[in-house]
PDB file of C-alpha atoms in Angstrom:
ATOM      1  CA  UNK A   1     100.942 126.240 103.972  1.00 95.00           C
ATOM      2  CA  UNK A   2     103.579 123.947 105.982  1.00 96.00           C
ATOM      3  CA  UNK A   3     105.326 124.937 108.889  1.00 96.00           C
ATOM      4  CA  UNK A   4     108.894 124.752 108.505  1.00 96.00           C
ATOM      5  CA  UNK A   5     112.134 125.879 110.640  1.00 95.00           C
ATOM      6  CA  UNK A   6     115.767 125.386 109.577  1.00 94.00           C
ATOM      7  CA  UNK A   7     114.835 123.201 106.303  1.00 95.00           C
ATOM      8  CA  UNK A   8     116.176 123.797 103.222  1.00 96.00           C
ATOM      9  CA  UNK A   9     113.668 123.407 100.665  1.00 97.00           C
ATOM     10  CA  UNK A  10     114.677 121.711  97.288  1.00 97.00           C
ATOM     11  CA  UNK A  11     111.834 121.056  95.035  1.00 96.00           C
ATOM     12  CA  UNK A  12     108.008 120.305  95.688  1.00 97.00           C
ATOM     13  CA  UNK A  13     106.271 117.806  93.316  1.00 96.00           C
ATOM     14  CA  UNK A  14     102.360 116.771  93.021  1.00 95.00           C
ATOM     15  CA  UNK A  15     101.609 113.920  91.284  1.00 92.00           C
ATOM     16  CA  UNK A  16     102.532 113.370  87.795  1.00 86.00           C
ATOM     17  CA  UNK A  17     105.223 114.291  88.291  1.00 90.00           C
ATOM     18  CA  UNK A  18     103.941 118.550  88.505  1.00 92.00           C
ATOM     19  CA  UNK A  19     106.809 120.564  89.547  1.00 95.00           C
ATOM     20  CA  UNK A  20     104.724 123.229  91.774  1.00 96.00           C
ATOM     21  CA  UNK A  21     106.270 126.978  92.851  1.00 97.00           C
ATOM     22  CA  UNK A  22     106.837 127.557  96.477  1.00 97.00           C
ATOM     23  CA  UNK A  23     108.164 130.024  98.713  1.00 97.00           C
ATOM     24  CA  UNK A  24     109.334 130.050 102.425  1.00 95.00           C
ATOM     25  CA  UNK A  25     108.575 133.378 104.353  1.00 94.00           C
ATOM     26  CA  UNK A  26     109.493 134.531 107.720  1.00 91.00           C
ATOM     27  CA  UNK A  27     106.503 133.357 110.706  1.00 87.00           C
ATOM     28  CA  UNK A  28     107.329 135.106 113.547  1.00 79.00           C
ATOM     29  CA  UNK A  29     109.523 133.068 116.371  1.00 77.00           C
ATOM     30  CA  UNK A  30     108.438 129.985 115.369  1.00 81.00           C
ATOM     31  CA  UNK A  31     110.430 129.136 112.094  1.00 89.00           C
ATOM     32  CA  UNK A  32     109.154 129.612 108.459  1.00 94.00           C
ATOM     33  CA  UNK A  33     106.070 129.029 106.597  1.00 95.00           C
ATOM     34  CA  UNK A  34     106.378 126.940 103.362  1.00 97.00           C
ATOM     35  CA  UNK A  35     104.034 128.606 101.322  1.00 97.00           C
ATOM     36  CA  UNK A  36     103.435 125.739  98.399  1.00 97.00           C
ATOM     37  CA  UNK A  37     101.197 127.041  94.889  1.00 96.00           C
ATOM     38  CA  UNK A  38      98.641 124.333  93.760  1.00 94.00           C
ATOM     39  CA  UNK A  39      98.544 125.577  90.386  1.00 92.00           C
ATOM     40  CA  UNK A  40      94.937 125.232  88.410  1.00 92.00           C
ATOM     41  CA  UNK A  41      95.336 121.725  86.871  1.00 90.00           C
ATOM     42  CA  UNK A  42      96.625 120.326  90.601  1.00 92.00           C
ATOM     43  CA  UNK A  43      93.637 121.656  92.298  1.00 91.00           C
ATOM     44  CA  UNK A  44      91.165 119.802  89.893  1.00 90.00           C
ATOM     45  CA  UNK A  45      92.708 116.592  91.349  1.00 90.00           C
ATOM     46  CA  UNK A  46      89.916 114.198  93.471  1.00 90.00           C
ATOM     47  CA  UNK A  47      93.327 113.406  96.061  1.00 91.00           C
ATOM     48  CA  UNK A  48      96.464 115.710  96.245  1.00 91.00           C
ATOM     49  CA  UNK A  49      99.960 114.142  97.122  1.00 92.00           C
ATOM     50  CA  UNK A  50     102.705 116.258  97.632  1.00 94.00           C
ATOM     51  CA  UNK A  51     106.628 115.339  97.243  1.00 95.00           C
ATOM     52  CA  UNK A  52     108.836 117.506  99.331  1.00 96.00           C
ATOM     53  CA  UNK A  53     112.727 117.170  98.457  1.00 96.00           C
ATOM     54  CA  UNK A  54     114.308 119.050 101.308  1.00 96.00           C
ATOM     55  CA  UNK A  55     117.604 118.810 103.706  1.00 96.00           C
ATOM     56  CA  UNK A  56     117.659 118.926 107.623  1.00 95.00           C
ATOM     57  CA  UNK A  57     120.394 118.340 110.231  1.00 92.00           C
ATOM     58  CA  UNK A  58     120.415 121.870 112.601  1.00 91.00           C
ATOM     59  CA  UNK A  59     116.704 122.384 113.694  1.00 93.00           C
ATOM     60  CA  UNK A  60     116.228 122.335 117.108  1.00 95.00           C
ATOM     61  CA  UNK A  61     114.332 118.982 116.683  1.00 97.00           C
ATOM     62  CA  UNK A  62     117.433 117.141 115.679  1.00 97.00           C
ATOM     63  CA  UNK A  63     119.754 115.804 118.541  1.00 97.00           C
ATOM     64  CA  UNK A  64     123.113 114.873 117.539  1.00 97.00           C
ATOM     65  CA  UNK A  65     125.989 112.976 119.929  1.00 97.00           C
ATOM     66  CA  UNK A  66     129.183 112.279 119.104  1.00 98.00           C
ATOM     67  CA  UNK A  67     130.720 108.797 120.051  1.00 97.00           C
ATOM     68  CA  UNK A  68     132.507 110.032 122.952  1.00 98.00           C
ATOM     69  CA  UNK A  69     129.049 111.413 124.233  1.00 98.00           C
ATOM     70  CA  UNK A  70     127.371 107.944 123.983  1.00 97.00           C
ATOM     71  CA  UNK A  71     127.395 105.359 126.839  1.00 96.00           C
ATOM     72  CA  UNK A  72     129.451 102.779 124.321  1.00 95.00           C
ATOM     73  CA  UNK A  73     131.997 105.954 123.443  1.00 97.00           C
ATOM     74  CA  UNK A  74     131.881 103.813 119.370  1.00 95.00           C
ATOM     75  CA  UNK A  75     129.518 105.297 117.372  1.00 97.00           C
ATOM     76  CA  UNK A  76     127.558 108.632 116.999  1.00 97.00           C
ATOM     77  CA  UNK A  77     123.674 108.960 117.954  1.00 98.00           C
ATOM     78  CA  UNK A  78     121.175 110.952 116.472  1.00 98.00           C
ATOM     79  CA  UNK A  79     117.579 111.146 118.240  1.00 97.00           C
ATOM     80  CA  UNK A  80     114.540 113.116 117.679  1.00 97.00           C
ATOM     81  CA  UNK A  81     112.436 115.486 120.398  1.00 96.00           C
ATOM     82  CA  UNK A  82     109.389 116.812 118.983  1.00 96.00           C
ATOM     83  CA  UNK A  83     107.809 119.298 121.577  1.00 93.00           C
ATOM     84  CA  UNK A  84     105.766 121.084 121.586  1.00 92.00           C
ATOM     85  CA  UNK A  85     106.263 122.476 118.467  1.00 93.00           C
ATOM     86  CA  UNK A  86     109.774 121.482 116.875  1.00 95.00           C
ATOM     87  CA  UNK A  87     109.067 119.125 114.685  1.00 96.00           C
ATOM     88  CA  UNK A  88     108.748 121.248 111.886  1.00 96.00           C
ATOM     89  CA  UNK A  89     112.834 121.352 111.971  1.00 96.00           C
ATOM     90  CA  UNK A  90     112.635 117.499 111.351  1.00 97.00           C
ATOM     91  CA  UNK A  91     110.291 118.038 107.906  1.00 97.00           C
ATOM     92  CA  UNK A  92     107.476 120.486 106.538  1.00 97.00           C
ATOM     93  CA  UNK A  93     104.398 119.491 108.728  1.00 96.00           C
ATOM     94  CA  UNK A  94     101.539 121.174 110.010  1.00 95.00           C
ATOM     95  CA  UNK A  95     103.056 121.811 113.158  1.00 94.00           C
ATOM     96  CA  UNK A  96     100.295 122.344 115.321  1.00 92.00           C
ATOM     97  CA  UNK A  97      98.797 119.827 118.030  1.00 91.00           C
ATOM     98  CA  UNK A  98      95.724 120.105 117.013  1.00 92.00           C
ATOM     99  CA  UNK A  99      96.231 118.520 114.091  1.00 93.00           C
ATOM    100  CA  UNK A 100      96.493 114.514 113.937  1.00 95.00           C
ATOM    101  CA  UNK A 101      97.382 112.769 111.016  1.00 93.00           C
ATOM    102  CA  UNK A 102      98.609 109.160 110.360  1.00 95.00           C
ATOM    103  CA  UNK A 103     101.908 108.616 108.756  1.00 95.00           C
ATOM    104  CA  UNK A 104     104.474 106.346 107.470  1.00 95.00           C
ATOM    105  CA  UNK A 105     108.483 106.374 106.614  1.00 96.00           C
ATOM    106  CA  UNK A 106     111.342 104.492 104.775  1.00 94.00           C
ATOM    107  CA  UNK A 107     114.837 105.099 106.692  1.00 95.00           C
ATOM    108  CA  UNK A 108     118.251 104.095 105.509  1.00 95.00           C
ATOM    109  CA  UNK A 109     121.205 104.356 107.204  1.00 96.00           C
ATOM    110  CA  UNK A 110     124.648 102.789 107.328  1.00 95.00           C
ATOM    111  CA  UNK A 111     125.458  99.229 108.262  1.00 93.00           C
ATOM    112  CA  UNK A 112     125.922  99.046 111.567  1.00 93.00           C
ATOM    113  CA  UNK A 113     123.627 101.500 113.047  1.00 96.00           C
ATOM    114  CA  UNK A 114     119.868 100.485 113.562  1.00 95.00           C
ATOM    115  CA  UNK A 115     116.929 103.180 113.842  1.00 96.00           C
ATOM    116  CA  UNK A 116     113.914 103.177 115.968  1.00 96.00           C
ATOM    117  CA  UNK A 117     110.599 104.867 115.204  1.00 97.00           C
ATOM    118  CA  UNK A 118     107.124 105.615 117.204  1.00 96.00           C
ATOM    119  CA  UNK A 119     105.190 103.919 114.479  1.00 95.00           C
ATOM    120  CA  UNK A 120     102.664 101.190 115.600  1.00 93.00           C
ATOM    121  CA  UNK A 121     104.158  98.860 113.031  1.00 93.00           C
ATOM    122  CA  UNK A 122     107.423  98.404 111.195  1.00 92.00           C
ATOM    123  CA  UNK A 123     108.623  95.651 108.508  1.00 90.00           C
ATOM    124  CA  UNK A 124     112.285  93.372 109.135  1.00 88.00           C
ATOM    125  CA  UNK A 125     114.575  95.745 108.198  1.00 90.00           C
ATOM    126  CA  UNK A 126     116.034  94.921 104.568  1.00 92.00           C
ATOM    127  CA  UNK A 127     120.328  95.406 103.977  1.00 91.00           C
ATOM    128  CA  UNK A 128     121.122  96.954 100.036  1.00 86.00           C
ATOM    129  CA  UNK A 129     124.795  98.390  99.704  1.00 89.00           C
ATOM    130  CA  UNK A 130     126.057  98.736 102.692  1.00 92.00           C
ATOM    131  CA  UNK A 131     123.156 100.307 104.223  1.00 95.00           C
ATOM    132  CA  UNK A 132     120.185  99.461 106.122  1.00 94.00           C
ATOM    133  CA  UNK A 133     116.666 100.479 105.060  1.00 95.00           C
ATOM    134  CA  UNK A 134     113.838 100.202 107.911  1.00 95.00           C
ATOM    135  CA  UNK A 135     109.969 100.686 107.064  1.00 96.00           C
ATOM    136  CA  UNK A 136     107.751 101.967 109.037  1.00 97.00           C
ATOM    137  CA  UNK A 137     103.647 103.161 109.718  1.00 97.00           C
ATOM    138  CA  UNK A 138     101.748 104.228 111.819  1.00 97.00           C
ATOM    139  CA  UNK A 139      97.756 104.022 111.188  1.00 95.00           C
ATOM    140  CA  UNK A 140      96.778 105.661 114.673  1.00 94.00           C
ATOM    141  CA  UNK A 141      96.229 109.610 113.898  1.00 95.00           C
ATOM    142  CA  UNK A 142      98.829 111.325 116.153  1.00 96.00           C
ATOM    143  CA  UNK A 143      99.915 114.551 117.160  1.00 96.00           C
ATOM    144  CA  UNK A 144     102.601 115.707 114.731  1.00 96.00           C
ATOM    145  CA  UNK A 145     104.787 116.210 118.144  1.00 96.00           C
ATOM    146  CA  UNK A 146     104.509 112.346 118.871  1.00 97.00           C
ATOM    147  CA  UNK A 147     106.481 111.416 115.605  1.00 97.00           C
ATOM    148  CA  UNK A 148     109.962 110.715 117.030  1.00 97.00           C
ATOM    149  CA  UNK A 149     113.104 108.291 116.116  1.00 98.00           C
ATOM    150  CA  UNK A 150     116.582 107.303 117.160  1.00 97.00           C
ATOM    151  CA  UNK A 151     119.481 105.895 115.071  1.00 98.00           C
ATOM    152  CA  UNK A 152     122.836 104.659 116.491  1.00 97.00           C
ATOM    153  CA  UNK A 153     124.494 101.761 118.571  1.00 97.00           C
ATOM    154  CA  UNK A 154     121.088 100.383 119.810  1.00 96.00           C
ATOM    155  CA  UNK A 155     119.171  97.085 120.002  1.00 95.00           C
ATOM    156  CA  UNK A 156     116.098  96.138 122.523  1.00 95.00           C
ATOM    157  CA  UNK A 157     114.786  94.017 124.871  1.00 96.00           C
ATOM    158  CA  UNK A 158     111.004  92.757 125.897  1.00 95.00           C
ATOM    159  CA  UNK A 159     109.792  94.474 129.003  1.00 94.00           C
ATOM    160  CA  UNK A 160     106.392  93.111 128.988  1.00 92.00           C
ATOM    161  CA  UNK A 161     103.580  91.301 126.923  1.00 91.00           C
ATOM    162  CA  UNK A 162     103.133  94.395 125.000  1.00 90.00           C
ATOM    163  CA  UNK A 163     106.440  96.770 124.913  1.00 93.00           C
ATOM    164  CA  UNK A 164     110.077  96.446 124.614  1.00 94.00           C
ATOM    165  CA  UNK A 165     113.038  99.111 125.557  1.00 96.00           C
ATOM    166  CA  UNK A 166     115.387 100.231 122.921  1.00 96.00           C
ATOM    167  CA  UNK A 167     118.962 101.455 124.230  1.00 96.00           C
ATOM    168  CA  UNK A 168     122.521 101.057 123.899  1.00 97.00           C
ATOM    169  CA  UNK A 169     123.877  97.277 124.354  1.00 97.00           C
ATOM    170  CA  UNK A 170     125.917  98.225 127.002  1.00 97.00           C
ATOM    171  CA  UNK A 171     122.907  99.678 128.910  1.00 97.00           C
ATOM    172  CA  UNK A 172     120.200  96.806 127.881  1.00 97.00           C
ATOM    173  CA  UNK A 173     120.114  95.087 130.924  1.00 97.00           C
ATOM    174  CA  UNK A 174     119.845  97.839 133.487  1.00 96.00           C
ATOM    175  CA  UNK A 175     116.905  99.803 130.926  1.00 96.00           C
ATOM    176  CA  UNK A 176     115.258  95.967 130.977  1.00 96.00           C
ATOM    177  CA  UNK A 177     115.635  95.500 134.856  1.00 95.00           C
ATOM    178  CA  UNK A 178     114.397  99.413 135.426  1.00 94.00           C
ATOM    179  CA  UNK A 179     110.901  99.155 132.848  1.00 94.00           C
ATOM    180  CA  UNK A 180     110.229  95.460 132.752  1.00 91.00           C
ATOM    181  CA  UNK A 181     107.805  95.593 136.076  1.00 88.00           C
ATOM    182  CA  UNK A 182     106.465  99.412 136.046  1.00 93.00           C
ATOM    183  CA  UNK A 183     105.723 100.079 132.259  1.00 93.00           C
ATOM    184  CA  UNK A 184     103.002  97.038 132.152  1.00 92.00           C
ATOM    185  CA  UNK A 185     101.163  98.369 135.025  1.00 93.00           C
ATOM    186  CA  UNK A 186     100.962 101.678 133.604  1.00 94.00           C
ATOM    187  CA  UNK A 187      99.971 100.995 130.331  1.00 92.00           C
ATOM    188  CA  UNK A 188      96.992  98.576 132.321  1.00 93.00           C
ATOM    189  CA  UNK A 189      96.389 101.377 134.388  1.00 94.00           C
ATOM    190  CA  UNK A 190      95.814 103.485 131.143  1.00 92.00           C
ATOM    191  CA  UNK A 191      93.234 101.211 129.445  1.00 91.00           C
ATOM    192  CA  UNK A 192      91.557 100.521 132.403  1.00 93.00           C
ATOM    193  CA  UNK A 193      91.127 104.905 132.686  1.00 93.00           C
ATOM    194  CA  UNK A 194      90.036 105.042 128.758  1.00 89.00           C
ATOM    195  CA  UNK A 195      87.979 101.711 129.083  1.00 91.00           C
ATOM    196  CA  UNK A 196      85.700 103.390 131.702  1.00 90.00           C
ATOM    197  CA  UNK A 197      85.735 106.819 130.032  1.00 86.00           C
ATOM    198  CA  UNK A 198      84.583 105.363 126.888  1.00 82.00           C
ATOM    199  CA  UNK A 199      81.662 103.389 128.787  1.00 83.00           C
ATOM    200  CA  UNK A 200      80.754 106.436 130.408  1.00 79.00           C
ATOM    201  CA  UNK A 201      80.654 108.352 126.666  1.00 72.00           C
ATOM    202  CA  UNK A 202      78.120 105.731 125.572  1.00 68.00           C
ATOM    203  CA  UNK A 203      75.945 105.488 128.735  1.00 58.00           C
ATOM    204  CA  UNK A 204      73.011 107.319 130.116  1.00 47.00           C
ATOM    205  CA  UNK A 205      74.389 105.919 133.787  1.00 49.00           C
ATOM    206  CA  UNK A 206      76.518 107.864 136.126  1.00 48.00           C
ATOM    207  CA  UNK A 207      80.250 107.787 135.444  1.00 47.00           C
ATOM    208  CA  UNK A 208      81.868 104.446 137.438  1.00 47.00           C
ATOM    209  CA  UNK A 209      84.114 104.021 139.893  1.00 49.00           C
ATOM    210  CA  UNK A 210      86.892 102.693 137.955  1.00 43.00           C
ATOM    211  CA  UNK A 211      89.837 103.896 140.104  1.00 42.00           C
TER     212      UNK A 211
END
């Protein structure tokens, strides 16, 4: 079972191809459940992988901006917001924060438009017919919330050691100058916090004084 909200639901495939039967029914407020049927020979399987041909575009999860609501007025935007539970408008998931999964994605989209994703890693993106195809993974387990991306007019700049701002061009300079000094000394102030906590997991000593 898959939560789902606003997705139309096209065919669901397990390895082989196996075409599998699947229904989405009615859970409560919160969108849909994609009830999927692992028929007798899938369920004999040592690993399960599941191929989900759906369409989204109105969930609640999906942001869309025309050109004249952009900072550049040239080209339309489309960004992803996941909380706390709306993600399941963006594709079938198990919606729920309390589960953490790692996860990886291919995106195309149009010349001219570049797309953005909160993976830990992602490949030079690779141009094919006009389009632009971007891959990316992330091998930390997450939060299906945390899974997020942006498409449009955007490029990036380095705002420390470890981080970079993606924005508009027009507003690359100002995002740079606003980040480039605070967003390092956060994220040291956050591994300094989990460095401690973790010492304190492992020892029989009192917790330290680490801030």
């Amino acid at each position: 079972i898959l939560d789902s909200q606003d997705i139309e639901v096209h065919k669901v495939e397990a390895q082989g191809p196996v075409a599998l039967p699947f229904e989405i029914r009615p859970f409560r407020k919160y969108g849909s459940a994609l009830h999927i049927e692992l028929t007798d020979d899938v369920q004999k399987l040592s690993q399960l992988k599941l191929s989900i041909s759906f369409t989204a575009g109105t969930g609640a999860a999906l942001c869309w901006l025309d050109p004249i609501q952009t900072a550049g007025k040239k080209m339309p935007y489309l960004y992803t917001q996941g909380q706390p539970v709306l993600n399941r408008s963006f594709f079938p998931c198990m919606d729920s924060p309390s589960v953490k999964s790692t996860w990886s994605a291919s995106i195309k989209v149009p010349e001219g438009f570049n797309v953005v994703m909160s993976a830990s890693h992602w490949e030079s993106p690779k141009q094919s017919a006009g389009y632009l195809e971007c891959s990316f993974d992330m091998d930390v387990a997450i939060p299906i919330y945390l899974v997020a991306m942006a498409v449009g007019d955007i490029s990036s700049k380095e705002i420390g050691p470890r981080s970079r701002v993606w924005t508009e061009p027009c507003l690359l300079d100002k995002a740079q100058y606003e980040f480039q000094e605070v967003t390092e000394q956060v994220l040291s102030g956050i591994l300094t916090i989990v460095t401690c906590l973790f010492m304190a997991s492992n020892s029989f000593h009192a917790v330290p004084q680490c801030w």
